[in-house]
Coordinates of C-alpha atoms in Angstrom, one line a residue:
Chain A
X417 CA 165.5 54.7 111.1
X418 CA 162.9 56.7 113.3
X419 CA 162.9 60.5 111.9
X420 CA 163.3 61.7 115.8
X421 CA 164.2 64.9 117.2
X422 CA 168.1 63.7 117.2
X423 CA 167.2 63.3 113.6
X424 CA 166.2 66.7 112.8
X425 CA 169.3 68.4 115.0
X426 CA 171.5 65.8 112.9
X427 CA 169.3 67.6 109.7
X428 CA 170.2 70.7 110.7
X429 CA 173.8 70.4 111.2
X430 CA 174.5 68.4 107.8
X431 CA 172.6 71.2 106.1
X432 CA 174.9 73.7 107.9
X433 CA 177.8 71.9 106.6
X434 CA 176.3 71.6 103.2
X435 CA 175.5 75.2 103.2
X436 CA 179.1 76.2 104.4
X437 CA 180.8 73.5 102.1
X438 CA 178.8 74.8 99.0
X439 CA 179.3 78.8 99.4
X440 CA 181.3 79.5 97.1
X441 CA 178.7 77.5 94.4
X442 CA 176.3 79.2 95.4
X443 CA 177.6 82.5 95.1
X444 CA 178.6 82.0 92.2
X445 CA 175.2 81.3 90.9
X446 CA 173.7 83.9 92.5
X447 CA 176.7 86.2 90.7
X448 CA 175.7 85.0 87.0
X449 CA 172.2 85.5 87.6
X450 CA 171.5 87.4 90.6
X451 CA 173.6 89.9 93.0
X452 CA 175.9 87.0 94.5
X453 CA 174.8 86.8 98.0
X454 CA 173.0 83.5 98.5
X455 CA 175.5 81.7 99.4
X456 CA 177.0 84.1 102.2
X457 CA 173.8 85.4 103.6
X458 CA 172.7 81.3 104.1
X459 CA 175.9 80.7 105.9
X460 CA 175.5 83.6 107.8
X461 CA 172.0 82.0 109.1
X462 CA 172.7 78.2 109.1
X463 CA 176.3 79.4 111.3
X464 CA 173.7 81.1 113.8
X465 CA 171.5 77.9 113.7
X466 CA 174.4 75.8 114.9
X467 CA 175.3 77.9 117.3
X468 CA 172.1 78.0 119.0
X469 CA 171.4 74.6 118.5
X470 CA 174.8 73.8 120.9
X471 CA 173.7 76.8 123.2
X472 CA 170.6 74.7 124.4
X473 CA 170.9 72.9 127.8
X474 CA 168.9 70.0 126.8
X475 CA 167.7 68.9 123.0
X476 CA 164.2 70.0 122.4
X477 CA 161.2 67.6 122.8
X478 CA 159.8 67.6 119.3
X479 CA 161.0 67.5 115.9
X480 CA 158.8 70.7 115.3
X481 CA 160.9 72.4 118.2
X482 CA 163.9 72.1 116.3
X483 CA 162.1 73.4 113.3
X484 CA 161.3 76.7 114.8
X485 CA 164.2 77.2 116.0
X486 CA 165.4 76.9 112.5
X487 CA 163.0 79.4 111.1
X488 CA 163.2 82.4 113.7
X489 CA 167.2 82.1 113.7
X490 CA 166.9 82.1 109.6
X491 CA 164.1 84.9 109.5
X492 CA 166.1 87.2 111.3
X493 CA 169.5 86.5 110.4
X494 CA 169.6 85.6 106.7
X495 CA 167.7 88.7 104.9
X496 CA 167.4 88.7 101.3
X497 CA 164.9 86.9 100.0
X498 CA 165.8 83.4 101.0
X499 CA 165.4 84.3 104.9
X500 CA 161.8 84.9 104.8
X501 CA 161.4 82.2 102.3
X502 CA 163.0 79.6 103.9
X503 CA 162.0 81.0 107.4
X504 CA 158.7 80.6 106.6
X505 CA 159.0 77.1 105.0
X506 CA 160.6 76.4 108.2
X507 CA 158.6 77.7 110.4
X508 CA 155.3 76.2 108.7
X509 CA 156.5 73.0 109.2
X510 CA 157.3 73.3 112.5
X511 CA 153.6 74.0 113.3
X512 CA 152.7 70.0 111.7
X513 CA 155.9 68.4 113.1
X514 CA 154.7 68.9 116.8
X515 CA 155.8 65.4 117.3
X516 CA 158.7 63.2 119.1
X517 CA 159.3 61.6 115.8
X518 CA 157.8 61.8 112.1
X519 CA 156.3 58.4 110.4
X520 CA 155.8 58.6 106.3
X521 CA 153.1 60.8 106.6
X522 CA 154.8 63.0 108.6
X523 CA 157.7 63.8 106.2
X524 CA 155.2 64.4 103.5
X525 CA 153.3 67.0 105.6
X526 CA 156.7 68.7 106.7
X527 CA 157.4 69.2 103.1
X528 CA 154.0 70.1 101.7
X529 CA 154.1 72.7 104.7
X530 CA 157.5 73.9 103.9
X531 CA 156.5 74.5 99.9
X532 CA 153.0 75.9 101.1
X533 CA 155.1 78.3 103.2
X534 CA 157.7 79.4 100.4
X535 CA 154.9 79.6 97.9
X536 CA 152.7 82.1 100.5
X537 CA 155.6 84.3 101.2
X538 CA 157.2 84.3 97.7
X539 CA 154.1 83.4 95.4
X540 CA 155.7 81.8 92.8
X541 CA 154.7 78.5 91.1
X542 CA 156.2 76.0 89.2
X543 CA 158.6 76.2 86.1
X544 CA 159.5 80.5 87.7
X545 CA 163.5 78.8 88.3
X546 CA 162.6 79.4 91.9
X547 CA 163.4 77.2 94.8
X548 CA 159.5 76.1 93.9
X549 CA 161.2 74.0 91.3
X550 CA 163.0 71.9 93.5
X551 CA 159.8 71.8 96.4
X552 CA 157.1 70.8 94.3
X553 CA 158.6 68.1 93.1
X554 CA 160.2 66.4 96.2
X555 CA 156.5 67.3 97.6
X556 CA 155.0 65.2 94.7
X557 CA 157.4 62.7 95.3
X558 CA 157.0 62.1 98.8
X559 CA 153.0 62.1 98.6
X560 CA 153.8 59.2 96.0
X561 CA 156.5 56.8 97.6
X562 CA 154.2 57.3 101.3
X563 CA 151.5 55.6 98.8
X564 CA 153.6 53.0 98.0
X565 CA 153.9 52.4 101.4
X566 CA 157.7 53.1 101.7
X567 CA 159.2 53.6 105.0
X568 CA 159.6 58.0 106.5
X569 CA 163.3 57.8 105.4
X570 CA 162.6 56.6 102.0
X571 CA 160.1 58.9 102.0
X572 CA 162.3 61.5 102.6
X573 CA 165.2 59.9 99.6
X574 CA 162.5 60.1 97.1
X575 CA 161.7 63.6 97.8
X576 CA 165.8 65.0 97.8
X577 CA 166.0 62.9 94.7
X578 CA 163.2 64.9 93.5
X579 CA 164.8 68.2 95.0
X580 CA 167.7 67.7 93.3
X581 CA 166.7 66.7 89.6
X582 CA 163.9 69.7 89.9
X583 CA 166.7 71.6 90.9
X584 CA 168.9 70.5 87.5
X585 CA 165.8 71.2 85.5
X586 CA 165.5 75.1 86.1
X587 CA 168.8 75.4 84.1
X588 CA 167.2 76.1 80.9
X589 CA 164.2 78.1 82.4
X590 CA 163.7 81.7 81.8
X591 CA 163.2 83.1 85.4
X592 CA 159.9 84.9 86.1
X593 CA 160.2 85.7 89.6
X594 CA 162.8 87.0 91.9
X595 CA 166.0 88.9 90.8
X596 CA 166.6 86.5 87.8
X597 CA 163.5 87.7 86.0
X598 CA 165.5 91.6 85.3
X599 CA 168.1 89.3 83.2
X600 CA 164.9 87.8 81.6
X601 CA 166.1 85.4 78.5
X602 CA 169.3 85.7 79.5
X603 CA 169.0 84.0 82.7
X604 CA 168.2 80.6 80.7
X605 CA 171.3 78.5 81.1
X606 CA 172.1 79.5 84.7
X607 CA 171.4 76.5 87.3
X608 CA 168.8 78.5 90.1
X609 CA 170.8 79.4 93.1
X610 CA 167.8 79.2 95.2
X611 CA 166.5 75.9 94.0
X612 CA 170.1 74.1 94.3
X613 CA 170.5 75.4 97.7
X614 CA 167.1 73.3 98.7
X615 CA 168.4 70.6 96.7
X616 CA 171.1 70.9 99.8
X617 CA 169.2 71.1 102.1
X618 CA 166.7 68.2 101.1
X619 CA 169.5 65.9 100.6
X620 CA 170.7 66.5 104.6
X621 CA 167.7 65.4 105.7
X622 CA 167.9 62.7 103.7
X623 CA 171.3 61.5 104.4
X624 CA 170.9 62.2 108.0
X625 CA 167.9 59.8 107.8
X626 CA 170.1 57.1 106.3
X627 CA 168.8 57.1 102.9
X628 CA 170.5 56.8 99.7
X629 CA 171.0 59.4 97.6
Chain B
X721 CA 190.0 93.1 95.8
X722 CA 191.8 96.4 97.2
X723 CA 189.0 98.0 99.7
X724 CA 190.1 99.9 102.7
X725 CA 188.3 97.5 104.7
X726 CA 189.2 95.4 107.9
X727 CA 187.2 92.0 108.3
X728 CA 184.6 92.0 105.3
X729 CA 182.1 90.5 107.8
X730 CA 182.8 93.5 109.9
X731 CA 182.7 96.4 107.1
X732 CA 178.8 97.3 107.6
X733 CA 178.9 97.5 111.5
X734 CA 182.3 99.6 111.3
X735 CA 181.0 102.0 108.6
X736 CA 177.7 103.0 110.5
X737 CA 179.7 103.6 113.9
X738 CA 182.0 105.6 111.7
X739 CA 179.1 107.4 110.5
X740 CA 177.0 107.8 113.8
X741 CA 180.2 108.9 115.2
X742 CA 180.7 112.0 112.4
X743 CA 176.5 112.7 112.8
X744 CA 176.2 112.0 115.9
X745 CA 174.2 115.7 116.0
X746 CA 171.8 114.4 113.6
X747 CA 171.5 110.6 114.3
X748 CA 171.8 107.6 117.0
X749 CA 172.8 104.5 115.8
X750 CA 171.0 101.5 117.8
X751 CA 173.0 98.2 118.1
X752 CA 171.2 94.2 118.0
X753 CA 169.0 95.2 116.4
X754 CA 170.6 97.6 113.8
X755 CA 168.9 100.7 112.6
X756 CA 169.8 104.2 112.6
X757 CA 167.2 107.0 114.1
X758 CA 166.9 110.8 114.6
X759 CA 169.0 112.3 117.1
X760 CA 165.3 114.3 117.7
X761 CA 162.9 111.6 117.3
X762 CA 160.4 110.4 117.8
X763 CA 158.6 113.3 117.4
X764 CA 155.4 113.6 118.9
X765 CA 152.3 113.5 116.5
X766 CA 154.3 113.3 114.0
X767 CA 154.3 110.5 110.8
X768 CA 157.2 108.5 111.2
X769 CA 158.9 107.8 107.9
X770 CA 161.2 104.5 107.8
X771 CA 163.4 103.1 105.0
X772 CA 166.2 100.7 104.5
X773 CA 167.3 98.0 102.0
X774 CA 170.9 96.5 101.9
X775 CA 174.4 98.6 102.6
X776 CA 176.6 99.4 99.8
X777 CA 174.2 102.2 98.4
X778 CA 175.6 105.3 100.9
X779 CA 174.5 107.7 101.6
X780 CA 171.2 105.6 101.3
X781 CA 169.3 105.3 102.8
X782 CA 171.3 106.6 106.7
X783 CA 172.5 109.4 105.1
X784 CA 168.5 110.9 104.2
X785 CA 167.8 110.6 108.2
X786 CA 167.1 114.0 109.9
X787 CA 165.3 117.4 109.7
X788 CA 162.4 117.1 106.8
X789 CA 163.4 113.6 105.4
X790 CA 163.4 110.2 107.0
X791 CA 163.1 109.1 111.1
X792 CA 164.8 105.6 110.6
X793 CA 166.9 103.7 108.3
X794 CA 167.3 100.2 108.8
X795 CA 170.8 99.1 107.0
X796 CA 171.4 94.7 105.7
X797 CA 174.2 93.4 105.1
X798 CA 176.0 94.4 101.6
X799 CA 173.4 94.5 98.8
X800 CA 170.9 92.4 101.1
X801 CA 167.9 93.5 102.9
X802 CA 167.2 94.1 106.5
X803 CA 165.5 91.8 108.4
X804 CA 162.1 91.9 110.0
X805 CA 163.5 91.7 113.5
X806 CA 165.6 94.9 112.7
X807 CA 162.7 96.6 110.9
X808 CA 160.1 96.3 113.2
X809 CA 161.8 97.8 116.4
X810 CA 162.8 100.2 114.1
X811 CA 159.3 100.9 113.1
X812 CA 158.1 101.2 116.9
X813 CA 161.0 103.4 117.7
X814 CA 160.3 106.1 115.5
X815 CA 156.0 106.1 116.2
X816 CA 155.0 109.1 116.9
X817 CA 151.3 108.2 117.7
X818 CA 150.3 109.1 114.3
X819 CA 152.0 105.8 112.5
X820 CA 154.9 105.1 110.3
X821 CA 155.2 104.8 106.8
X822 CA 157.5 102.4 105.6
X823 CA 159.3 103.1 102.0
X824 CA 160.7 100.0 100.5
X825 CA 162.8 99.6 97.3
X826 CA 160.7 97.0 95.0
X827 CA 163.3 94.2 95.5
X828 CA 162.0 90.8 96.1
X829 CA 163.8 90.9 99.4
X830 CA 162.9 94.0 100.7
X831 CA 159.2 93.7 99.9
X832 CA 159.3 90.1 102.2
X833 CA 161.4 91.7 104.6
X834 CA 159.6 95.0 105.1
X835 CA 156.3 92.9 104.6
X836 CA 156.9 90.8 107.5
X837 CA 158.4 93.1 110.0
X838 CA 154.8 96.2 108.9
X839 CA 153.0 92.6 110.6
X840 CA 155.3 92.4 113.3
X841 CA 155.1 96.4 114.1
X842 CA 151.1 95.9 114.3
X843 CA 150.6 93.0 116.0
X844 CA 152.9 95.3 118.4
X845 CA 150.5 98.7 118.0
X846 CA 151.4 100.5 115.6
X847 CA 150.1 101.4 112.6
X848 CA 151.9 100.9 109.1
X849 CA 151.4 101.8 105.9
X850 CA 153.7 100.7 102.9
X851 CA 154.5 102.1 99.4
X852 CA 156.7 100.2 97.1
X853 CA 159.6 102.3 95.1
X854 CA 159.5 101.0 91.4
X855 CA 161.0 103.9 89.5
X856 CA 163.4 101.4 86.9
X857 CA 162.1 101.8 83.7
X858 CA 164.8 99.1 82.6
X859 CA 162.5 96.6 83.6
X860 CA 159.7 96.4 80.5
X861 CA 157.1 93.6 81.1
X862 CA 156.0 93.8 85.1
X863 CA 153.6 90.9 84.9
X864 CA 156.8 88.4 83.6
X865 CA 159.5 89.8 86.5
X866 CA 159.1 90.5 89.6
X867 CA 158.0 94.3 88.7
X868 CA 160.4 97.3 88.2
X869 CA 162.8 97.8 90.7
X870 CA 163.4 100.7 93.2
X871 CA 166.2 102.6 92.6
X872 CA 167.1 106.3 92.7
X873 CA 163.9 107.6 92.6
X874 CA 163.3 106.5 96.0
X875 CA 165.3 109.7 97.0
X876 CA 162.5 111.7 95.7
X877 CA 160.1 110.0 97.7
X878 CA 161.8 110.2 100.9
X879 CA 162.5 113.7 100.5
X880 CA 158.9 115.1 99.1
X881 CA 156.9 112.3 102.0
X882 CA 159.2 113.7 104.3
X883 CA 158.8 116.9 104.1
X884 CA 154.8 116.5 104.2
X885 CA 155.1 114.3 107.4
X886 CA 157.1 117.4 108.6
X887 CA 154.8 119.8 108.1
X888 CA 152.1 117.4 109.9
X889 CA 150.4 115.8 107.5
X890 CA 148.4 112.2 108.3
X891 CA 149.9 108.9 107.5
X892 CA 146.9 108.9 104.7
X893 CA 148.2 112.4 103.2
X894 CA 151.9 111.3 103.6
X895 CA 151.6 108.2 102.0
X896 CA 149.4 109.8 99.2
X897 CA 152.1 112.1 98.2
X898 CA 154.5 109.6 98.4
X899 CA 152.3 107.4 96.2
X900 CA 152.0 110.5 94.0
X901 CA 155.5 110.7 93.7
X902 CA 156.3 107.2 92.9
X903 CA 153.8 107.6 89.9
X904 CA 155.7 110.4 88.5
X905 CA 159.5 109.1 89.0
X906 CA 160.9 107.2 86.4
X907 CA 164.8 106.0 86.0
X908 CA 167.3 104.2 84.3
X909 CA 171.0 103.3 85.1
X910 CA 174.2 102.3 83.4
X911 CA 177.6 100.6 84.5
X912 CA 180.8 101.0 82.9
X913 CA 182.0 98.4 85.0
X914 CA 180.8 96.0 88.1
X915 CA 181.5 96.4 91.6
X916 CA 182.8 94.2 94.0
X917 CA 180.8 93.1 96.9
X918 CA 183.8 92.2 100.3
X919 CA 182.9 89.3 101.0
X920 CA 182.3 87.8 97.7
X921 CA 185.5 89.3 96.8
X922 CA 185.2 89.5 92.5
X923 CA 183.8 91.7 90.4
X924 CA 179.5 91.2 90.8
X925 CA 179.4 90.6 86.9
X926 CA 181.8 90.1 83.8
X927 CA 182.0 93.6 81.6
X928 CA 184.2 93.7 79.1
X929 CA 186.7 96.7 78.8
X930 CA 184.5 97.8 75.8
X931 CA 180.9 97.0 76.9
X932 CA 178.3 98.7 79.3
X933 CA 175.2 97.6 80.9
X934 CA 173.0 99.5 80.1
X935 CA 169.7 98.9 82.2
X936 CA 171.3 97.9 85.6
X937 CA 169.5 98.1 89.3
X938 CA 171.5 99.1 92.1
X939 CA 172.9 95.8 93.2
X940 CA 175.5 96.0 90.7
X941 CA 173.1 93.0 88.5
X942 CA 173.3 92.7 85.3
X943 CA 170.6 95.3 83.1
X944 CA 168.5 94.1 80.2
X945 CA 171.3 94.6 77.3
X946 CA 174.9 95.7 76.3
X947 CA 176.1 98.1 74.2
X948 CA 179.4 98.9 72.9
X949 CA 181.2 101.8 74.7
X950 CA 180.3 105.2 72.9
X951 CA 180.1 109.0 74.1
X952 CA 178.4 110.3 77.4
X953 CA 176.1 111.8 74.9
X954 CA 174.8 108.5 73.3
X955 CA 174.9 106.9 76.6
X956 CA 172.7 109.6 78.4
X957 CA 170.5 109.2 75.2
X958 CA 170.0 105.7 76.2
X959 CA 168.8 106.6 79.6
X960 CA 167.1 109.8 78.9
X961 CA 164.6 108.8 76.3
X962 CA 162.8 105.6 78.0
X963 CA 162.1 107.4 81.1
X964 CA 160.9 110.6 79.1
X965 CA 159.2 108.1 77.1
X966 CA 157.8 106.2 80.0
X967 CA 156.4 109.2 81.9
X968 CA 154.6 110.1 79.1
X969 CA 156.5 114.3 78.9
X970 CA 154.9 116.6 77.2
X971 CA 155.8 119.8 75.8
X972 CA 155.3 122.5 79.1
X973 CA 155.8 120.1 81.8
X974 CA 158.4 120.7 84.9
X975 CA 160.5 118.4 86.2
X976 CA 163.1 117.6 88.6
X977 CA 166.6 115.9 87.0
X978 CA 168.3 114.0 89.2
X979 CA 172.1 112.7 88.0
X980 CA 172.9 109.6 90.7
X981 CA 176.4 108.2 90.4
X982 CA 176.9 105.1 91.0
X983 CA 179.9 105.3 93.3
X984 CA 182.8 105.2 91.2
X985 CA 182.2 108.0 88.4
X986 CA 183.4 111.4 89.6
X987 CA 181.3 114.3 89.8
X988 CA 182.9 115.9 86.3
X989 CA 181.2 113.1 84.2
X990 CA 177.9 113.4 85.9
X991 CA 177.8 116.8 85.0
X992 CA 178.7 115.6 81.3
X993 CA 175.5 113.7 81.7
X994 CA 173.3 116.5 83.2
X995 CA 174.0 118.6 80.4
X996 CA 173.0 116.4 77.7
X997 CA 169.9 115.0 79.6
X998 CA 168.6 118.4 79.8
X999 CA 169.5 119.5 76.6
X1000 CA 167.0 116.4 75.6
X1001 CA 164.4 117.5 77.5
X1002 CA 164.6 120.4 76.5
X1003 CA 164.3 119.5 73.0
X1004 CA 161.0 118.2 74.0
X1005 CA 159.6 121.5 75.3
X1006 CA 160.3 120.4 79.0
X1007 CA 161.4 122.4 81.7
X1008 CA 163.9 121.2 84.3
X1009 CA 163.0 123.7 87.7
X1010 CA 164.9 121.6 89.8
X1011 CA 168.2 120.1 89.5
X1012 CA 170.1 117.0 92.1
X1013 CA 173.9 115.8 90.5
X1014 CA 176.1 113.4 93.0
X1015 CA 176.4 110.2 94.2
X1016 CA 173.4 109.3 96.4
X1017 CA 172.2 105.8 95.2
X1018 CA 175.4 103.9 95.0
X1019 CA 176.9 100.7 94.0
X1020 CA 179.8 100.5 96.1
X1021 CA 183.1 101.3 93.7
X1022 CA 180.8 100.8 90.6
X1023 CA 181.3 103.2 87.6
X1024 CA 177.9 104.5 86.4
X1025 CA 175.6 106.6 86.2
X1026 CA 171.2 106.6 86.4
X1027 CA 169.1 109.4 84.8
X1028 CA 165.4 110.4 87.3
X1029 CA 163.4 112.3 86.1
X1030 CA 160.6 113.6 88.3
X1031 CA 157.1 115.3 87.0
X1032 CA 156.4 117.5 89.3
X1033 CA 153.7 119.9 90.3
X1034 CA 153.4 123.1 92.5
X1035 CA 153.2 121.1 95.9
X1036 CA 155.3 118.5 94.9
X1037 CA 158.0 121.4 94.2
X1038 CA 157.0 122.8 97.5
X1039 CA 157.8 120.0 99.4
X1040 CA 161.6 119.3 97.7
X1041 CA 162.2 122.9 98.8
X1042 CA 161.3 122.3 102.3
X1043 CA 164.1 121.8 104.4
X1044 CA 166.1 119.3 105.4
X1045 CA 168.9 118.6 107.2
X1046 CA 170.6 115.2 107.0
X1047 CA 173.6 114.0 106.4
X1048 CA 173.9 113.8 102.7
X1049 CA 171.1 116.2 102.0
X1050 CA 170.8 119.8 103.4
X1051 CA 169.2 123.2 102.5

């Protein structure tokens, strides 16, 4: 499947859906180990996304387009900490997706832009139980199946897979960073809200790409 | 959830035109982007002081804009921060010529928020300085968290910077006394019980009827530990002696006590906690020459209380003297 600008709208709107379908999760993460807002404040942004996204007369020419779009509707919609966060990711890899459509190298430097734009803004690194958890490694395992020569959208079910299993791994961590790290021990045992909501949003750009998840 | 509310995606918009409406002497209430300015500003010459965080903590931070004290306030939704698009008009509306300083909350959000926007406001012109609020002495070990939080100490900060910015100091001098005051303001909070935040619609965390948090921020999160229910006494013991302990009192020193409520503890039980707090200091040879009990840094309905204690010296004391005339705060 070519990873085309119809490919990153459809992206956009699945994570939307994911994001809407999974509020209530993810406020309830956010409640046990932070101040409950994550999963309102992201369907707050991704609900603005869509709707500009069906305000514009004609799709945009480059993936990157729709990525910007993304990250300047997130960045000043969302708040919080996840809308400069994400915004940023978003917006960084909108600067190396000016393209019509993304081959297997392309996905891995969308992703290694998106995690070099959370880490900027928010400075955490691995093994914090921050969304970093679930980046680093669907980063790491994009860079590895483009290696193997794997096709973008296998590139791209490699690194949700990642996403997603990173994501299950901050469950025992004690969180150093963000509002997690005032509960301090006691925030081992908690799933990240942060990390499972880019486990989400990963595994829509998978799924919109066909892959298998 | 019983809260006199209409939509809960509509509560923060209806409270501030509610608010504008009853100030509307002392403030203007801009819309797309929302933020909340001086009815006088911007004042020519003048330091511009901006603040803001997430709603649910009235009268912070709208309530502290006016006369002596803050020129914006830039309000998120419940218990989340602004965003930069909001913050940096609000910025360039209240520039005076001599620069804005911005005073955020150390909140992970705020700080990116604020961060991005100071960029924003001067790539635009103006010039921004930033001090962070970390008053919460619940928060031990900085380099393993995200640092100590901002929480009712940041009403010392606006008031003191703001009332050097109105008596025409520089955006160095303003932000060195606010800098000066944030080194000298220390606090800690405790919740009976959690708040509810609309639109979540439950309780923010699970207390039981016999527990308090002792330790929390102002977000309604959970603190560092739980105690079992005992008297205001030991509680205000609890939250007295880390912040003396933290500031380092000594016998001779002046300070201003400041009792916060959290929103849902009435103004007879913070006066229950007054008393005892500076009957502690006092023990330690400490002199309380200033004195601030209500509800200022809420938590929506949340039953609480946090303990600030501010060193202070002669100018700082000058300063929280100086008038002001604001919503919630006015002498």
């Amino acid at each position: 499947m070519t990873l085309d600008v119809a490919w990153a709208i459809d992206w956009v709107r699945r994570a939307a859906a994911a994001v809407v379908e999974h509020r209530e999760e993810l406020v309830e993460l956010d409640r046990q180990i932070g101040d409950g807002d994550h999963g309102e404040n992201l369907t707050r942004g991704f609900t603005a996304v869509v709707a500009k996204l069906d305000a514009l007369p004609e799709p945009p020419a480059l993936v990157g387009d729709v990525l910007r779009l993304v990250a300047t509707t997130l960045m000043s919609t969302v708040g919080g900490a996840s809308g400069p966060l994400y915004g940023t990711a978003f917006l960084r890899a909108a600067k190396v997706t000016g393209l019509p459509a993304l081959g297997p190298d392309g996905v891995v430097a969308l992703l290694e832009a998106g995690l070099e734009g959370i880490v900027a803004r928010g400075k955490a690194v691995p093994g914090e139980k921050t969304m970093v958890d679930a980046w680093a490694p669907a980063v790491a395992a994009a860079v590895q199946a483009a290696e193997e020569g794997a096709p973008a959208s296998e590139v791209l079910g490699s690194a949700a897979r990642a996403a997603h299993d990173g994501a299950q791994a901050t469950i025992p961590l004690v969180a150093t960073k963000g509002r997690a790290s005032y509960l301090g021990e006691r925030s081992a045992g908690h799933l990240d809200p942060g990390a499972r909501s880019s486990d989400l949003l990963l595994a829509a750009a998978a799924l919109a790409a066909g892959a298998q998840l | 959830m019983k809260k006199l509310i209409n939509d809960p995606q509509d509560v923060v918009a209806e409270s501030l035109e509610g608010f504008a409406l009853v100030h509307a002497d002392l403030v203007r209430l801009h819309a797309d982007p929302t933020f909340v300015t001086r009815a006088s500003g911007p004042v020519e010459g003048k330091v511009g002081l901006v603040s803001g965080g997430g709603s649910g903590h009235e009268p912070l931070h709208a309530g502290f804009v006016g006369l002596g004290m803050l020129d914006a306030a830039v309000p998120g939704a419940v218990f989340t921060s602004p965003t930069p698009d909001q913050i940096a008009p609000a910025v360039a509306a209240v520039d005076g010529g001599a620069g804005v300083l911005t005073i955020v909350k150390n909140y992970t959000g705020d700080v990116l928020n604020f961060e991005t926007a100071a960029e924003l406001a001067e790539a635009e012109g103006t010039t921004v300085r930033q001090v962070l609020v970390n008053d919460d002495v619940a928060v031990e070990d900085s380099l393993y968290t995200a640092g100590r939080r901002g929480v009712a100490g940041t009403l010392a900060v606006e008031k003191i910077a703001g009332a050097a910015a109105e008596r025409g100091d520089d955006l160095d001098a303003v932000a060195a006394v606010a800098e000066r005051v944030i080194a000298n303001v220390r606090t800690m909070g405790v919740a009976l019980t959690a708040c509810t935040v609309p639109h979540v619609g439950r309780p923010s965390f699970d207390l039981g009827d016999d527990e308090v948090e002792i330790g929390i921020g102002i977000h309604g999160e959970p603190g560092r530990h739980r105690v079992g229910l005992e008297g205001a006494d030991a509680i205000t013991e609890h939250l007295l002696t880390p912040v003396a302990d933290d500031l380092g009192l000594t016998s001779g020193e002046k300070v201003l006590l400041l009792v916060n409520g959290m929103g849902g503890t009435p103004l007879s039980e913070l006066y229950v906690v007054y008393g005892r707090a500076r009957a502690l200091l006092g023990e330690r040879g400490v002199e309380v020459t200033r004195s601030l009990v209500g509800s200022y840094v809420t938590s929506l309905e949340m039953q609480g209380a946090s303990v600030t204690v501010l060193r202070l010296d002669d100018e700082t004391t000058a300063l929280w003297d100086a008038p002001v005339h604001t919503a919630a705060l006015r002498w």
